[in-house]
Structure formats: C-alpha cells, structure tokens
Tab-separated table of C-alpha atoms in Angstrom:
chain	number	residue	atom	x	y	z
X	1	MET	CA	-0.036	0.006	-0.032
X	2	ALA	CA	2.824	2.472	0.879
X	3	ASP	CA	4.547	1.726	-2.413
X	4	GLU	CA	1.436	2.254	-4.453
X	5	ILE	CA	0.651	5.548	-2.599
X	6	ALA	CA	4.200	6.629	-3.679
X	7	GLU	CA	3.472	5.719	-7.379
X	8	GLN	CA	0.530	8.158	-7.530
X	9	PRO	CA	2.239	11.282	-8.969
X	10	GLU	CA	3.191	9.290	-12.053
X	11	ALA	CA	-0.171	7.592	-12.234
X	12	ILE	CA	-1.821	11.034	-12.258
X	13	ARG	CA	0.412	12.234	-15.112
X	14	ARG	CA	-0.259	9.130	-17.204
X	15	THR	CA	-4.014	9.303	-16.624
X	16	LEU	CA	-4.208	12.997	-17.601
X	17	ASP	CA	-2.186	12.342	-20.732
X	18	ALA	CA	-4.575	9.504	-21.676
X	19	LEU	CA	-7.924	11.127	-20.773
X	20	LEU	CA	-7.618	14.837	-21.619
X	21	PRO	CA	-7.772	14.026	-25.355
X	22	LEU	CA	-11.129	12.409	-24.906
X	23	ARG	CA	-12.927	15.513	-23.827
X	24	GLU	CA	-14.370	16.235	-27.306
X	25	GLU	CA	-15.878	12.704	-27.393
X	26	LEU	CA	-17.355	13.259	-23.989
X	27	ARG	CA	-18.938	16.591	-25.030
X	28	GLY	CA	-20.375	15.031	-28.146
X	29	LEU	CA	-21.788	12.089	-26.150
X	30	PHE	CA	-23.506	14.408	-23.657
X	31	ALA	CA	-24.950	16.671	-26.440
X	32	GLY	CA	-28.683	16.797	-26.202
X	33	ARG	CA	-28.730	15.182	-22.695
X	34	ARG	CA	-29.560	16.949	-19.525
X	35	ARG	CA	-28.161	14.932	-16.657
X	36	VAL	CA	-25.415	12.598	-15.521
X	37	SER	CA	-26.034	9.586	-13.226
X	38	PHE	CA	-23.261	7.673	-11.524
X	39	VAL	CA	-23.315	3.997	-10.560
X	40	ALA	CA	-20.593	2.412	-8.316
X	41	ARG	CA	-19.816	0.456	-5.186
X	42	GLY	CA	-17.277	0.859	-2.429
X	43	SER	CA	-14.420	3.224	-2.983
X	44	SER	CA	-15.626	3.831	-6.545
X	45	ASP	CA	-18.818	5.198	-5.015
X	46	ASN	CA	-16.812	7.729	-2.968
X	47	ALA	CA	-15.105	8.761	-6.248
X	48	ALA	CA	-18.512	9.132	-7.860
X	49	THR	CA	-19.680	11.356	-4.950
X	50	TYR	CA	-16.820	13.741	-5.810
X	51	GLY	CA	-17.859	13.559	-9.500
X	52	ARG	CA	-21.457	14.444	-8.621
X	53	TYR	CA	-20.609	17.548	-6.602
X	54	LEU	CA	-18.060	18.595	-9.157
X	55	LEU	CA	-20.421	18.452	-12.077
X	56	GLU	CA	-23.190	20.419	-10.230
X	57	ALA	CA	-20.976	22.970	-8.516
X	58	CYS	CA	-18.411	23.651	-11.347
X	59	ALA	CA	-19.984	22.533	-14.588
X	60	GLY	CA	-23.710	23.372	-14.052
X	61	VAL	CA	-24.740	19.897	-14.982
X	62	SER	CA	-27.452	18.036	-12.912
X	63	ALA	CA	-26.021	14.873	-11.423
X	64	ALA	CA	-26.885	12.088	-8.972
X	65	LEU	CA	-25.811	8.764	-7.605
X	66	ALA	CA	-27.919	5.785	-8.921
X	67	ALA	CA	-29.051	2.877	-6.761
X	68	PRO	CA	-27.793	-0.324	-8.617
X	69	SER	CA	-30.676	-2.340	-7.220
X	70	ILE	CA	-33.150	-0.228	-9.262
X	71	ALA	CA	-31.625	-1.968	-12.182
X	72	THR	CA	-30.591	-5.374	-10.882
X	73	HIS	CA	-33.367	-6.193	-8.613
X	74	TYR	CA	-36.375	-3.885	-9.224
X	75	ARG	CA	-35.857	-3.886	-12.989
X	76	ALA	CA	-37.429	-0.415	-13.133
X	77	ASP	CA	-38.688	0.847	-16.497
X	78	LEU	CA	-37.221	4.398	-16.625
X	79	ASP	CA	-36.810	6.741	-19.488
X	80	LEU	CA	-33.070	7.430	-19.557
X	81	THR	CA	-32.841	9.022	-22.977
X	82	ASP	CA	-31.707	12.396	-21.379
X	83	THR	CA	-29.103	10.638	-19.194
X	84	LEU	CA	-25.348	10.023	-19.372
X	85	LEU	CA	-24.640	7.066	-17.106
X	86	VAL	CA	-21.168	7.055	-15.705
X	87	ALA	CA	-20.280	3.521	-14.439
X	88	VAL	CA	-17.266	3.375	-12.123
X	89	SER	CA	-15.315	0.199	-11.098
X	90	GLN	CA	-11.578	-0.118	-10.676
X	91	SER	CA	-11.572	-3.731	-11.999
X	92	GLY	CA	-14.306	-3.115	-14.534
X	93	ALA	CA	-15.581	-6.568	-13.663
X	94	THR	CA	-18.092	-5.918	-10.851
X	95	THR	CA	-21.026	-7.879	-12.177
X	96	GLU	CA	-23.680	-5.636	-10.681
X	97	ILE	CA	-22.174	-2.515	-12.315
X	98	VAL	CA	-21.927	-4.273	-15.633
X	99	GLU	CA	-25.637	-5.309	-15.375
X	100	CYS	CA	-26.563	-1.768	-14.607
X	101	VAL	CA	-24.807	-0.537	-17.792
X	102	ASP	CA	-26.772	-3.123	-19.825
X	103	TRP	CA	-29.970	-2.021	-18.225
X	104	ALA	CA	-29.359	1.651	-18.635
X	105	ARG	CA	-28.369	1.319	-22.301
X	106	SER	CA	-31.588	-0.626	-23.011
X	107	HIS	CA	-33.464	2.327	-21.512
X	108	GLY	CA	-31.807	4.958	-23.663
X	109	ALA	CA	-28.768	6.205	-21.636
X	110	ALA	CA	-25.383	6.876	-23.209
X	111	ILE	CA	-22.492	5.147	-21.223
X	112	VAL	CA	-19.192	6.380	-19.970
X	113	SER	CA	-17.102	3.921	-18.082
X	114	VAL	CA	-14.214	4.684	-15.532
X	115	THR	CA	-11.961	1.724	-14.924
X	116	ASN	CA	-8.356	0.762	-14.671
X	117	VAL	CA	-8.535	-2.243	-16.942
X	118	ALA	CA	-8.725	-1.542	-20.694
X	119	ASP	CA	-10.125	-4.987	-21.734
X	120	SER	CA	-12.692	-5.243	-18.918
X	121	PRO	CA	-16.402	-5.794	-19.577
X	122	LEU	CA	-17.162	-2.270	-18.414
X	123	ALA	CA	-14.677	-0.665	-20.772
X	124	LYS	CA	-15.754	-2.741	-23.752
X	125	GLY	CA	-19.476	-1.962	-23.086
X	126	ALA	CA	-19.060	1.869	-22.954
X	127	ASP	CA	-19.634	4.537	-25.622
X	128	VAL	CA	-16.527	6.239	-24.133
X	129	ALA	CA	-14.219	4.431	-21.812
X	130	LEU	CA	-12.065	6.527	-19.424
X	131	VAL	CA	-9.383	3.977	-18.689
X	132	THR	CA	-7.141	5.131	-15.864
X	133	ARG	CA	-3.441	4.587	-15.967
X	134	ALA	CA	-2.797	3.541	-12.327
X	135	GLY	CA	-1.062	0.344	-13.310
X	136	PRO	CA	-1.555	-2.981	-11.506
X	137	GLU	CA	-2.719	-2.544	-7.768
X	138	VAL	CA	-1.569	-5.300	-5.475
X	139	ALA	CA	-2.717	-4.040	-2.107
X	140	VAL	CA	-6.422	-4.728	-1.446
X	141	PRO	CA	-7.228	-1.176	-0.315
X	142	ALA	CA	-7.627	1.067	-3.382
X	143	THR	CA	-5.141	3.981	-3.456
X	144	LYS	CA	-3.776	4.882	-6.853
X	145	THR	CA	-6.802	3.365	-8.587
X	146	TYR	CA	-9.055	5.589	-6.553
X	147	LEU	CA	-7.067	8.711	-7.080
X	148	THR	CA	-6.973	8.148	-10.768
X	149	GLN	CA	-10.669	7.718	-10.703
X	150	LEU	CA	-10.780	11.246	-9.211
X	151	VAL	CA	-8.753	12.511	-12.157
X	152	ALA	CA	-11.216	10.870	-14.468
X	153	MET	CA	-14.068	12.681	-12.702
X	154	ALA	CA	-12.266	16.019	-13.074
X	155	VAL	CA	-11.565	15.417	-16.757
X	156	LEU	CA	-15.236	14.640	-17.276
X	157	ALA	CA	-16.325	17.801	-15.522
X	158	ASP	CA	-13.820	19.833	-17.547
X	159	ALA	CA	-15.331	18.403	-20.707
X	160	LEU	CA	-18.812	19.313	-19.649
X	161	GLY	CA	-18.174	22.858	-18.699
X	162	ALA	CA	-15.841	23.202	-15.724
X	163	ASP	CA	-12.558	25.039	-16.203
X	164	LEU	CA	-10.106	22.712	-14.467
X	165	GLU	CA	-7.216	21.994	-16.911
X	166	GLN	CA	-4.756	24.497	-15.454
X	167	ASP	CA	-5.371	23.312	-11.856
X	168	LEU	CA	-5.184	19.681	-12.928
X	169	ALA	CA	-1.729	20.266	-14.259
X	170	ARG	CA	-0.514	21.133	-10.710
X	171	VAL	CA	-2.016	18.015	-8.968
X	172	ALA	CA	0.800	15.538	-9.553
X	173	ASP	CA	3.368	17.861	-8.085
X	174	GLU	CA	1.249	18.537	-4.975
X	175	VAL	CA	0.706	14.812	-4.538
X	176	ALA	CA	4.514	14.168	-4.758
X	177	GLY	CA	4.939	16.741	-2.033
X	178	ALA	CA	2.466	15.005	0.170
X	179	VAL	CA	4.182	11.682	-0.331
X	180	ARG	CA	7.449	13.202	0.614
X	181	GLY	CA	5.949	14.492	3.763
X	182	ALA	CA	4.700	11.109	5.051
X	183	GLU	CA	6.064	11.783	8.513
X	184	LEU	CA	3.614	14.667	8.896
X	185	VAL	CA	0.825	12.279	9.662
X	186	GLU	CA	2.564	10.693	12.557
X	187	PRO	CA	0.981	12.880	15.284
X	188	ALA	CA	-2.443	12.043	13.849
X	189	VAL	CA	-1.645	8.274	13.949
X	190	ALA	CA	-0.610	8.608	17.619
X	191	LEU	CA	-3.903	10.308	18.473
X	192	LEU	CA	-6.038	7.782	16.479
X	193	ARG	CA	-4.144	4.586	17.559
X	194	ASP	CA	-5.972	4.141	20.893
X	195	ALA	CA	-9.202	5.946	19.980
X	196	ALA	CA	-12.292	4.189	21.238
X	197	HIS	CA	-14.550	5.815	18.698
X	198	VAL	CA	-13.713	7.528	15.352
X	199	VAL	CA	-15.877	9.691	13.144
X	200	VAL	CA	-14.775	11.360	9.845
X	201	THR	CA	-16.570	14.245	8.206
X	202	GLY	CA	-16.500	16.573	5.387
X	203	ARG	CA	-18.946	18.341	3.104
X	204	GLY	CA	-19.482	19.313	-0.549
X	205	LEU	CA	-16.612	18.556	-2.824
X	206	CYS	CA	-14.626	17.040	0.077
X	207	LEU	CA	-17.329	14.711	1.266
X	208	GLY	CA	-16.176	11.863	-0.986
X	209	THR	CA	-12.673	12.116	0.517
X	210	ALA	CA	-14.156	11.981	4.073
X	211	LEU	CA	-16.210	8.901	3.234
X	212	GLU	CA	-13.205	7.305	1.646
X	213	THR	CA	-11.023	8.018	4.667
X	214	ALA	CA	-13.620	6.477	6.992
X	215	LEU	CA	-13.933	3.376	4.769
X	216	LYS	CA	-10.130	2.877	4.589
X	217	ILE	CA	-9.639	3.286	8.314
X	218	GLU	CA	-12.457	0.847	9.053
X	219	GLU	CA	-11.221	-1.813	6.571
X	220	THR	CA	-7.525	-1.679	7.426
X	221	SER	CA	-7.738	-1.151	11.153
X	222	LEU	CA	-10.706	-3.456	11.662
X	223	THR	CA	-12.635	-1.051	13.851
X	224	PRO	CA	-16.003	0.635	13.327
X	225	VAL	CA	-15.672	4.115	11.860
X	226	ARG	CA	-18.611	6.384	10.903
X	227	GLY	CA	-18.261	8.587	7.911
X	228	TYR	CA	-20.656	11.538	7.857
X	229	SER	CA	-21.517	14.580	5.857
X	230	TYR	CA	-20.959	17.750	7.878
X	231	ALA	CA	-24.604	18.416	7.635
X	232	ASP	CA	-25.728	14.931	8.752
X	233	LEU	CA	-23.319	15.017	11.711
X	234	ARG	CA	-24.928	18.360	12.758
X	235	HIS	CA	-28.446	16.890	12.640
X	236	GLY	CA	-28.267	14.464	15.499
X	237	PRO	CA	-25.144	12.244	15.778
X	238	ILE	CA	-23.279	15.319	17.126
X	239	SER	CA	-25.164	14.654	20.440
X	240	VAL	CA	-23.177	11.530	21.135
X	241	ILE	CA	-19.792	13.311	20.792
X	242	GLU	CA	-17.815	12.863	23.977
X	243	PRO	CA	-14.125	12.647	25.109
X	244	SER	CA	-13.788	9.042	23.875
X	245	VAL	CA	-14.308	10.279	20.215
X	246	VAL	CA	-11.587	11.286	17.822
X	247	ALA	CA	-13.012	13.265	14.897
X	248	VAL	CA	-11.171	13.451	11.593
X	249	LEU	CA	-12.277	16.593	9.531
X	250	VAL	CA	-11.377	16.972	5.856
X	251	ALA	CA	-11.407	20.434	4.370
X	252	ALA	CA	-10.092	22.348	1.396
X	253	SER	CA	-7.969	25.427	1.853
X	254	ASP	CA	-10.665	27.700	0.312
X	255	GLY	CA	-14.366	27.584	-0.774
X	256	PRO	CA	-17.670	28.002	1.021
X	257	MET	CA	-17.243	24.957	3.321
X	258	LEU	CA	-14.068	26.036	4.990
X	259	GLU	CA	-15.591	28.381	7.527
X	260	PRO	CA	-18.328	25.904	8.644
X	261	MET	CA	-15.747	23.103	8.938
X	262	THR	CA	-13.617	25.399	11.148
X	263	ALA	CA	-16.717	26.085	13.293
X	264	LEU	CA	-17.451	22.419	13.535
X	265	ALA	CA	-13.855	21.650	14.760
X	266	ASP	CA	-14.349	24.147	17.511
X	267	ASP	CA	-17.729	22.728	18.478
X	268	LEU	CA	-16.345	19.220	18.515
X	269	ARG	CA	-13.470	20.116	20.785
X	270	ARG	CA	-15.797	22.023	23.254
X	271	ARG	CA	-17.896	18.747	23.458
X	272	GLY	CA	-14.738	16.920	24.547
X	273	ALA	CA	-13.786	15.188	21.257
X	274	ARG	CA	-10.176	15.380	20.027
X	275	VAL	CA	-9.937	16.690	16.467
X	276	VAL	CA	-7.620	15.651	13.584
X	277	GLY	CA	-7.783	18.144	10.704
X	278	ILE	CA	-6.599	17.369	7.188
X	279	GLY	CA	-6.199	20.357	4.917
X	280	GLY	CA	-7.907	23.581	5.574
X	281	ASP	CA	-6.285	26.947	6.195
X	282	THR	CA	-4.413	28.467	9.193
X	283	PRO	CA	-7.441	29.211	11.308
X	284	PHE	CA	-8.776	25.605	10.669
X	285	ALA	CA	-5.416	24.181	11.685
X	286	ARG	CA	-5.338	26.291	14.950
X	287	THR	CA	-8.674	24.881	15.844
X	288	CYS	CA	-7.679	21.267	15.603
X	289	ASP	CA	-5.709	19.217	18.250
X	290	VAL	CA	-3.515	17.666	15.418
X	291	HIS	CA	-3.288	19.098	11.993
X	292	VAL	CA	-2.091	17.408	8.772
X	293	PRO	CA	-1.291	19.859	5.951
X	294	GLY	CA	-3.294	19.538	2.732
X	295	PRO	CA	-2.473	20.380	-0.905
X	296	ASP	CA	-2.045	23.973	-2.338
X	297	LEU	CA	-4.927	23.444	-4.578
X	298	PRO	CA	-8.277	25.183	-5.051
X	299	GLU	CA	-11.343	23.472	-3.768
X	300	PRO	CA	-12.630	21.956	-7.066
X	301	VAL	CA	-9.447	19.703	-7.373
X	302	ALA	CA	-8.381	19.669	-3.701
X	303	PRO	CA	-9.853	16.242	-3.169
X	304	LEU	CA	-7.231	14.726	-5.468
X	305	GLY	CA	-4.555	15.989	-3.088
X	306	LEU	CA	-6.354	15.639	0.251
X	307	VAL	CA	-6.878	11.989	-0.163
X	308	VAL	CA	-3.080	11.382	-0.083
X	309	PRO	CA	-2.344	12.402	3.519
X	310	ALA	CA	-5.444	10.455	4.478
X	311	GLN	CA	-4.074	7.357	2.682
X	312	LEU	CA	-0.755	7.827	4.463
X	313	LEU	CA	-2.506	8.093	7.728
X	314	VAL	CA	-4.517	4.919	7.115
X	315	GLU	CA	-1.482	2.860	6.126
X	316	GLN	CA	0.504	3.900	9.208
X	317	LEU	CA	-2.445	3.572	11.577
X	318	ALA	CA	-3.057	0.013	10.526
X	319	ARG	CA	0.565	-0.895	11.207
X	320	ALA	CA	0.498	0.910	14.508
X	321	ARG	CA	-2.485	-1.229	15.487
X	322	GLY	CA	-0.738	-4.432	14.477
X	323	HIS	CA	-2.625	-5.036	11.186
X	324	ASP	CA	-1.438	-5.676	7.674
X	325	PRO	CA	-2.919	-2.823	5.533
X	326	ASP	CA	-2.079	-4.597	2.324
X	327	ASN	CA	-4.460	-7.500	3.052
X	328	PRO	CA	-7.270	-6.585	5.391
X	329	ARG	CA	-9.205	-9.560	6.757
X	330	GLY	CA	-12.159	-10.686	4.686
X	331	LEU	CA	-11.690	-8.337	1.713
X	332	ALA	CA	-11.068	-8.882	-2.016
X	333	LYS	CA	-10.321	-6.467	-4.909
X	334	VAL	CA	-13.566	-7.030	-6.788
X	335	THR	CA	-16.761	-6.004	-5.143
X	336	ARG	CA	-19.495	-8.674	-5.250
X	337	THR	CA	-23.076	-8.346	-4.120
X	338	ASP	CA	-25.914	-10.844	-3.992
X	339	SER	CA	-27.411	-11.899	-7.342
X	340	HIS	CA	-30.869	-12.826	-6.118
C-alpha cells in the first residue's frame, strides 16, 4: 500500500495524458442530454460522490448517484434518453455494475465507463471508456486506482463545462509533495491509535474524501468508523460526541465549506472530542488538536490532493494497530453483491 501511494504522481500524469484528449468525445456524447447519473460501489462510489458535486458545483450539470438495485433487482422501467450514465469500477468486472450498464443502455442512456482495466467488460461496453493509468494494484485497499478515478471525474467535469485544466496540471506535483511528507501524519496516527470511537466528516466537494477516509480506516484497522456529511453530523449524531471520540475533519484550503468546517472543529472540541484536521487553512489548523497539511490546490481539485495524507494516515495507523494494511481480513479486490 505504501509503495502504491508513492506511485500516484506518475499515475496522475499518465492518466491525464490519456484522458484529456477524450474531452471532445465526452462533449459529443452528452450533447442533447440533460443529466449525469453515477453508478458504483465501495471506494468507486466515493469517487462518484466527488464527481457528482463537481459536475453540479463547477460545470452546471445536474448529477446524481444511482442505486444499482433499481436496475438489478427492481428492473425499473425508466426513461433514460436524457441521461449520461457513468459507471465506475476499478476492475471493470463488478457484475452488478456491468448489469446496470446493460439495463441503462436498454433504456436509452449513453454510457461512460471509468475503470483501470482496458479489456474489462465495463470498458468494452461503454460509448466512451475513461481507462485510468494507475497500473496494477496489489494491495487490497484502493489507493492509486481511487485517485486516478478522481482524475477521471475532473476530466469529465472539464469536458462538460468546468474550467479545471490548469489546476489539474498542478495536482501531480502537489501529490508528490504530500508523499515526501509522510512523517507529517505521525501525530495524527498517535492520536487515533488508541481511539475508542472515530468519526470522519467533510462536506460538498470534500465529502467523498471523508467517506473514503472512513472506509479505509475501518477496513484496514478493523474497527467501526462512521463517515458523515458535515450536515448529517450536525443533525443528530453530534449529540453523542464525547471525550472518547476522535473526529477527523477533511477540508479544502478555500471555498464556502471552509468556515463551517472550522466552526465544527471548534464545536467538537468543546464537546470533549479530540480533532484531527486534514487540509484547511491556518485558522482551521489552529482549531484542531492535530493538523495534517493539505495540498495547495483550489477546492474543485483539492480532493485529489487531500486523499493522499489520508491514505498515508490509514497505512501507518493500520501498522500501529498491528494489522497488515495490504491484506485486510475478509476483503477482495472485486466488489461482489448478491445476485438474487
């Protein structure tokens, strides 16, 4: 896992080189359609969450996350002639997602796939295949395949109206800097190592990163972790915050969510929780018990950099707790769900 985290700067560069030339095809495929729907599972679903916010906030395109069971179990008869379906799977072989593509196409949708395997069923079944260039991933937890999925989401958004190309050109260097600063997560690891309860939260464009961080801590450290939207945490679960809780907050260094995230950090500390902040600005950092620096990137592409210190934290935390982050108990690379 550590080696694959370190490979990410080059994986980003390769993926941008491969996908940016496909923007004209993506624009043509979306022409005459009104909305984008994402279908995914696991880490890919967290990448899709970023894609959904990015399209709506920066490209002015209506977007949503689809429920795979609508296709695979309910067999709903929907009119999708105005829809671009984006199917996301690192392996491109998740049966449920492939079935969703077949269903959506039969109901009029155009299909974009995001996968790391060029000859996978998902890539072959798409009108446009965004094949990431992460290279083979050996560790079970997704790192470079996840980050290159975020790159694909940003390329899609750029194609459909967001202006991201210049900022995307800076991402690989920012990620390389985060990899070189791996020791900066050590104080956060020390705080989380013996935590009885962990919650992770973010909002808007950074929500997917928060959910991905929670998922990775849970699956590698074998302890329950709750990932919340800032808004959902505020609407009830915050009442159970107490001194046994360590809260991990993920924030960009600018944008409309930064001030609310800083206020949340202050509120959580007053309730007795200890707070680990990833990213944000100087006031945000001062409000946290432990702060891990984030990338020098604007909010629309900040999640591509913010996930890297989170990955480093996850890898080191698993080892500090005596677990093997490369092979978490009971997990496999390809997501499988029931077929009946």
